[in-house]
mmCIF file with all atom_site columns, C-alpha atoms in Angstrom:
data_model
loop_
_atom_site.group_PDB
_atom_site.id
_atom_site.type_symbol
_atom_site.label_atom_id
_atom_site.label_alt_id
_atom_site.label_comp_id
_atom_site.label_asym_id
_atom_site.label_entity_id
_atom_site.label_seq_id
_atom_site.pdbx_PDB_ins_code
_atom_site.Cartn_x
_atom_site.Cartn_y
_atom_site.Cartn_z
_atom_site.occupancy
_atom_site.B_iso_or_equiv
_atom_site.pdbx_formal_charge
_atom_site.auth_seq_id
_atom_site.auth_comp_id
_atom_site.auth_asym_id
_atom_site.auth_atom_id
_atom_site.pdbx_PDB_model_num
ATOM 1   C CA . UNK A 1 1   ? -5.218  12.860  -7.343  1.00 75.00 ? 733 UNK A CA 1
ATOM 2   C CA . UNK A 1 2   ? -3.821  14.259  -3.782  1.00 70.00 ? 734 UNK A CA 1
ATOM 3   C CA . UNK A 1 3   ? -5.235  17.362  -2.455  1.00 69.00 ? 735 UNK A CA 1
ATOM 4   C CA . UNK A 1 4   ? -3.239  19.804  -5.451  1.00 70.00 ? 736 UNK A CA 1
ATOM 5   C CA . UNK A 1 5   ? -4.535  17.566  -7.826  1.00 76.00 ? 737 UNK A CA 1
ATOM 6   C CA . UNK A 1 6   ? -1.652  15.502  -8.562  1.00 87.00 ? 738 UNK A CA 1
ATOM 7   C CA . UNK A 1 7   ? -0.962  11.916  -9.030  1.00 94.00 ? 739 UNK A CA 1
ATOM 8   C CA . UNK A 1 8   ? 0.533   10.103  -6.266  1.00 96.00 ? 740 UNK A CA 1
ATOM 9   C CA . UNK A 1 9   ? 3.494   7.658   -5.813  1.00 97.00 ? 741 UNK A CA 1
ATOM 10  C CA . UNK A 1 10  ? 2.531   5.180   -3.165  1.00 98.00 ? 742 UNK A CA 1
ATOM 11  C CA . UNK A 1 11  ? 4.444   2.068   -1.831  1.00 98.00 ? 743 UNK A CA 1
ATOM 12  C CA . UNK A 1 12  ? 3.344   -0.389  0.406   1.00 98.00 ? 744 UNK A CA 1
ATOM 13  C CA . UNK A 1 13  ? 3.538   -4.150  2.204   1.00 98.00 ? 745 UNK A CA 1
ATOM 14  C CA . UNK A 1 14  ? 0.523   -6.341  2.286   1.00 97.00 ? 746 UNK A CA 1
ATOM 15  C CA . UNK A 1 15  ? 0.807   -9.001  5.132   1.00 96.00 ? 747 UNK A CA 1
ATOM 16  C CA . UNK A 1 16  ? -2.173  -11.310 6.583   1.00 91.00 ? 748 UNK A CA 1
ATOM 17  C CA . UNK A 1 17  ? -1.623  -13.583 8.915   1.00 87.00 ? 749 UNK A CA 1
ATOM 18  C CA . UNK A 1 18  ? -1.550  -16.673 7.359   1.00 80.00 ? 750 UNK A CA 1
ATOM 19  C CA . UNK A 1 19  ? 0.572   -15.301 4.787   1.00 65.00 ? 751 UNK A CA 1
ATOM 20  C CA . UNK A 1 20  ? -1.439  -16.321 1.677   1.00 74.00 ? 752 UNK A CA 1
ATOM 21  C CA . UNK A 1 21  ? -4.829  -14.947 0.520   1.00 88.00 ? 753 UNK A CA 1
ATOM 22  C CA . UNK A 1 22  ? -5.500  -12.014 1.750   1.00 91.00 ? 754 UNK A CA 1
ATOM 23  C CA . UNK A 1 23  ? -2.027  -10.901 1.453   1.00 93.00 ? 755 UNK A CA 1
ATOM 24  C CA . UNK A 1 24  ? -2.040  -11.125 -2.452  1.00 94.00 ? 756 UNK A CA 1
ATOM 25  C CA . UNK A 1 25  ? -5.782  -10.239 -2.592  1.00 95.00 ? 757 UNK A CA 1
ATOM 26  C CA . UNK A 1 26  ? -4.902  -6.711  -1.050  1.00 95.00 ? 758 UNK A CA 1
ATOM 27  C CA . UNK A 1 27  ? -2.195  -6.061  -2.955  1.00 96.00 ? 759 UNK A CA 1
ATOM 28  C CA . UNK A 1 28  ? -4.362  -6.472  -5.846  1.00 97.00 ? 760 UNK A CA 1
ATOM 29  C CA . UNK A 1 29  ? -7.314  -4.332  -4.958  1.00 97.00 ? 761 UNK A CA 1
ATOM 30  C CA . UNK A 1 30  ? -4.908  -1.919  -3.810  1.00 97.00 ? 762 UNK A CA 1
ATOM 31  C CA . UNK A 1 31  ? -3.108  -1.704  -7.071  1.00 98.00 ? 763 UNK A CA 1
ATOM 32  C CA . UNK A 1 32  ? -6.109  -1.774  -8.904  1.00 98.00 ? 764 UNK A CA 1
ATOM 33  C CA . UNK A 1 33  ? -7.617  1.196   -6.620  1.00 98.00 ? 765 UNK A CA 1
ATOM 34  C CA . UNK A 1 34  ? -4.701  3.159   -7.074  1.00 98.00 ? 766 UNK A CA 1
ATOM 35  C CA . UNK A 1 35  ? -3.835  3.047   -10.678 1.00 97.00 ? 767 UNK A CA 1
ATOM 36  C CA . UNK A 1 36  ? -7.713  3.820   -11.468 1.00 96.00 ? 768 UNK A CA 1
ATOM 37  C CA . UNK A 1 37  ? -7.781  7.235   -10.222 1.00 96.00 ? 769 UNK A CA 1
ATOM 38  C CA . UNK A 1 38  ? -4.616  7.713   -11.972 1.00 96.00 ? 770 UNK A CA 1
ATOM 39  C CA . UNK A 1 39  ? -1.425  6.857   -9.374  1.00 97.00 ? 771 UNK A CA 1
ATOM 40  C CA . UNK A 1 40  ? 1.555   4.641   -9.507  1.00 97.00 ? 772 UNK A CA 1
ATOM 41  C CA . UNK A 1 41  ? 1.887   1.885   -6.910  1.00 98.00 ? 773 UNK A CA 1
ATOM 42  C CA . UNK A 1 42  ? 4.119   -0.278  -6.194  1.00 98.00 ? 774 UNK A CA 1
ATOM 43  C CA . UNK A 1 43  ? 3.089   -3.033  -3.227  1.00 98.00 ? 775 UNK A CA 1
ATOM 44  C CA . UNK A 1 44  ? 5.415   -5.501  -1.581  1.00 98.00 ? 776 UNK A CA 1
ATOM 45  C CA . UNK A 1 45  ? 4.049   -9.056  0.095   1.00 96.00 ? 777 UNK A CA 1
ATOM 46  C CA . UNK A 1 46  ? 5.282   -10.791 3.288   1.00 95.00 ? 778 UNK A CA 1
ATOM 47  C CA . UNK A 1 47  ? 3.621   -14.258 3.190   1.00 89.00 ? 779 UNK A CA 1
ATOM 48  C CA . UNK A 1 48  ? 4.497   -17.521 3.907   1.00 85.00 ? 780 UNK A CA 1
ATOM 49  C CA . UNK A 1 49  ? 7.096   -17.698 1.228   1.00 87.00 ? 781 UNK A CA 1
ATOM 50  C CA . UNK A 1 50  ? 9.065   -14.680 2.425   1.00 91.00 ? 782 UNK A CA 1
ATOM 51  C CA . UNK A 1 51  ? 9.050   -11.432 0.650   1.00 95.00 ? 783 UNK A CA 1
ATOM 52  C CA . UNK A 1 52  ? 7.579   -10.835 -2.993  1.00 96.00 ? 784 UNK A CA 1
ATOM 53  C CA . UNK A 1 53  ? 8.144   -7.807  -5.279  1.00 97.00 ? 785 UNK A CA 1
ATOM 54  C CA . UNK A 1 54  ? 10.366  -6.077  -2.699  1.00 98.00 ? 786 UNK A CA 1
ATOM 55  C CA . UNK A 1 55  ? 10.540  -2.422  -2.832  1.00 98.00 ? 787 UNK A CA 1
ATOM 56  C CA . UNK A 1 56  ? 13.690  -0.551  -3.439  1.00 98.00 ? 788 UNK A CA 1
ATOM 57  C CA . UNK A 1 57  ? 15.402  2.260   -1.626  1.00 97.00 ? 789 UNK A CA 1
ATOM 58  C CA . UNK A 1 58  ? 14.553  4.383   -4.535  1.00 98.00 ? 790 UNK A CA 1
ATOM 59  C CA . UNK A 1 59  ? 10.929  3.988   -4.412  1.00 98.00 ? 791 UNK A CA 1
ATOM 60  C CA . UNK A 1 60  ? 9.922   4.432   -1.128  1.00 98.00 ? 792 UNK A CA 1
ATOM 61  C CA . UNK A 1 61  ? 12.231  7.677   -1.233  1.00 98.00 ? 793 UNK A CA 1
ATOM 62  C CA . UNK A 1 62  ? 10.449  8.566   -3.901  1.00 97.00 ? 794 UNK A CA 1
ATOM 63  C CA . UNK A 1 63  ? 6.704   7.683   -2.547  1.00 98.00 ? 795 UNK A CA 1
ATOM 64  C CA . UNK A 1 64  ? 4.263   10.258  -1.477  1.00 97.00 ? 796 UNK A CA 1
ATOM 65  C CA . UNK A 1 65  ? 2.540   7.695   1.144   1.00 98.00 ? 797 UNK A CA 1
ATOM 66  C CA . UNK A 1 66  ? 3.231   4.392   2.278   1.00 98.00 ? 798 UNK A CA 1
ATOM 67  C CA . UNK A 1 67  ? 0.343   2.016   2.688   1.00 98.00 ? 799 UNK A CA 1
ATOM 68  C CA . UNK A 1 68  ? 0.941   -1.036  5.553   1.00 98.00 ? 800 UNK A CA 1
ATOM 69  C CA . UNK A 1 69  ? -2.095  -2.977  4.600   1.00 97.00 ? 801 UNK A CA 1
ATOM 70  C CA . UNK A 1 70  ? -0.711  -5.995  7.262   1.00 96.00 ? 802 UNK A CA 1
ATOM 71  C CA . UNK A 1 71  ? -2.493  -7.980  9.842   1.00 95.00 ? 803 UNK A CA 1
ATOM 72  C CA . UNK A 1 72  ? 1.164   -9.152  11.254  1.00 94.00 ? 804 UNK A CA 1
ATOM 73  C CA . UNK A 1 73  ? 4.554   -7.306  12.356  1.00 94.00 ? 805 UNK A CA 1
ATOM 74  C CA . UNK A 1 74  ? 6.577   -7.550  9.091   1.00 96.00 ? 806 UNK A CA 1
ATOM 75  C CA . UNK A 1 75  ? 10.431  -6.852  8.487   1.00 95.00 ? 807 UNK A CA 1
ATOM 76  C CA . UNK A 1 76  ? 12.113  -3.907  7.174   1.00 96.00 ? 808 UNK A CA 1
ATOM 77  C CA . UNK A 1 77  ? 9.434   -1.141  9.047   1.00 97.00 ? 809 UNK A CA 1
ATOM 78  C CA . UNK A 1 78  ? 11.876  0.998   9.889   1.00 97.00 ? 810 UNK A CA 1
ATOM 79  C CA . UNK A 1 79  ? 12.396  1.713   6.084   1.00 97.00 ? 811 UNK A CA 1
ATOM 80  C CA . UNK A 1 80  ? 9.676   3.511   5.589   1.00 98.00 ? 812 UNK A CA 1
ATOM 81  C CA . UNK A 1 81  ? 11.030  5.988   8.734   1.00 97.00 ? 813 UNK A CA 1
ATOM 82  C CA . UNK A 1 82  ? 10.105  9.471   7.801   1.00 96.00 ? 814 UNK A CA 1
ATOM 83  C CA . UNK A 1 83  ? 7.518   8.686   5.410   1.00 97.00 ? 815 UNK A CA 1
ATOM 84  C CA . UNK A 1 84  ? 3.785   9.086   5.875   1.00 97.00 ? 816 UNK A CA 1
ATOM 85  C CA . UNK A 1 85  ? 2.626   5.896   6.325   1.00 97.00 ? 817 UNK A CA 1
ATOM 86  C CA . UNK A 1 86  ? -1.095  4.658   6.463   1.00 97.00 ? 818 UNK A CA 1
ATOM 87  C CA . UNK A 1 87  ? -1.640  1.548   8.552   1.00 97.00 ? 819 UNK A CA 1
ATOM 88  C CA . UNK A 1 88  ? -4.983  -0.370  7.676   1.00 97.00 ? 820 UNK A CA 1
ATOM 89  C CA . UNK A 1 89  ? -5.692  -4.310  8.305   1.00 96.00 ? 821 UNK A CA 1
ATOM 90  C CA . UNK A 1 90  ? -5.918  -6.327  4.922   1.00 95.00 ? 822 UNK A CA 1
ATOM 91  C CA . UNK A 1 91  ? -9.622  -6.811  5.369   1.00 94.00 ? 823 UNK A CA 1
ATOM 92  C CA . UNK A 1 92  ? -10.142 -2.798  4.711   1.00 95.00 ? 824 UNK A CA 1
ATOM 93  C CA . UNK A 1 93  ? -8.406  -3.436  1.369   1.00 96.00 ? 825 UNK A CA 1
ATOM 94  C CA . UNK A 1 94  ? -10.269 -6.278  0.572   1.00 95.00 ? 826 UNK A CA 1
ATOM 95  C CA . UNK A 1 95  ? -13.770 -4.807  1.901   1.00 96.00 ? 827 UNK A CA 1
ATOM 96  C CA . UNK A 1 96  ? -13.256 -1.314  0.828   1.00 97.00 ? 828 UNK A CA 1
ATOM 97  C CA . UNK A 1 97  ? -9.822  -0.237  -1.432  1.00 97.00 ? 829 UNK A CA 1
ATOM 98  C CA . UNK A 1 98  ? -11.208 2.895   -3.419  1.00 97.00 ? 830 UNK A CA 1
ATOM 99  C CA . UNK A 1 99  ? -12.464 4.601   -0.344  1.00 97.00 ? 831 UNK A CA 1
ATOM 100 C CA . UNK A 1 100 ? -9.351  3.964   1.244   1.00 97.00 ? 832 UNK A CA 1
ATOM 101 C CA . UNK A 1 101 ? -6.835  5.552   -1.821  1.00 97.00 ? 833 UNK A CA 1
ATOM 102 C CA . UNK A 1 102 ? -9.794  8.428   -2.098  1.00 95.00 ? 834 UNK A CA 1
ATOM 103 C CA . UNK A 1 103 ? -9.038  8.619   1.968   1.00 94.00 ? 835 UNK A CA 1
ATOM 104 C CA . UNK A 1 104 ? -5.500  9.070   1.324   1.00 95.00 ? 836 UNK A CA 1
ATOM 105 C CA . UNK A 1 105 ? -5.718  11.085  -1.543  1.00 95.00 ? 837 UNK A CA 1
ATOM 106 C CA . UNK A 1 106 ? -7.476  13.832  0.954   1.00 91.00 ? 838 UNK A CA 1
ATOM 107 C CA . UNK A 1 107 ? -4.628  12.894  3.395   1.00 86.00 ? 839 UNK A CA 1
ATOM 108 C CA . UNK A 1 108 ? -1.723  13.712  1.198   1.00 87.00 ? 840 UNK A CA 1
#
């Protein structure tokens, strides 16, 4: 829950830079992270076969926080203009994804 004790609505990109592993591994533990302490997430990939579950206009206007867990420049940034947006390399998500959504969760 954020800091008034509601659940969140997060979006994000996970990009590594080889554009495989890590990408879909953080976008996992992220998703996993978030929906156990109760919020809805939605995470795009960048990766070597372009972009994967791509988020609409409606969902990042919607989203509370936007979580760039990328290791390489991806498209469409400037979407998320506006918005707070966390910026964390994959291998935080992959070492350590509950501390990070319970880091947000303080943040937001």
């Amino acid at each position: 829950m954020n800091k008034k004790g509601a659940p969140m609505n997060i979006v994000g990109v996970a990009a590594c830079t080889a554009g495989i592993a890590h990408t879909y591994i953080a976008k996992e533990k992220l998703e996993n992270a978030a929906r156990k302490r109760g919020h809805k997430i939605h995470m795009e990939t960048q990766g070597v076969i372009g972009v994967e579950d791509a988020l609409s206009s409606g969902e990042i206007e919607t989203a509370d926080v936007v979580i760039l867990a990328t290791d390489v420049s991806i498209s469409g940034k400037d979407r998320f203009e506006g918005k707070k947006v966390v910026e964390v390399p994959t291998e935080t998500v992959v070492m350590s994804p509950n501390k990070l959504i319970e880091k947000i969760e303080e943040l937001v």
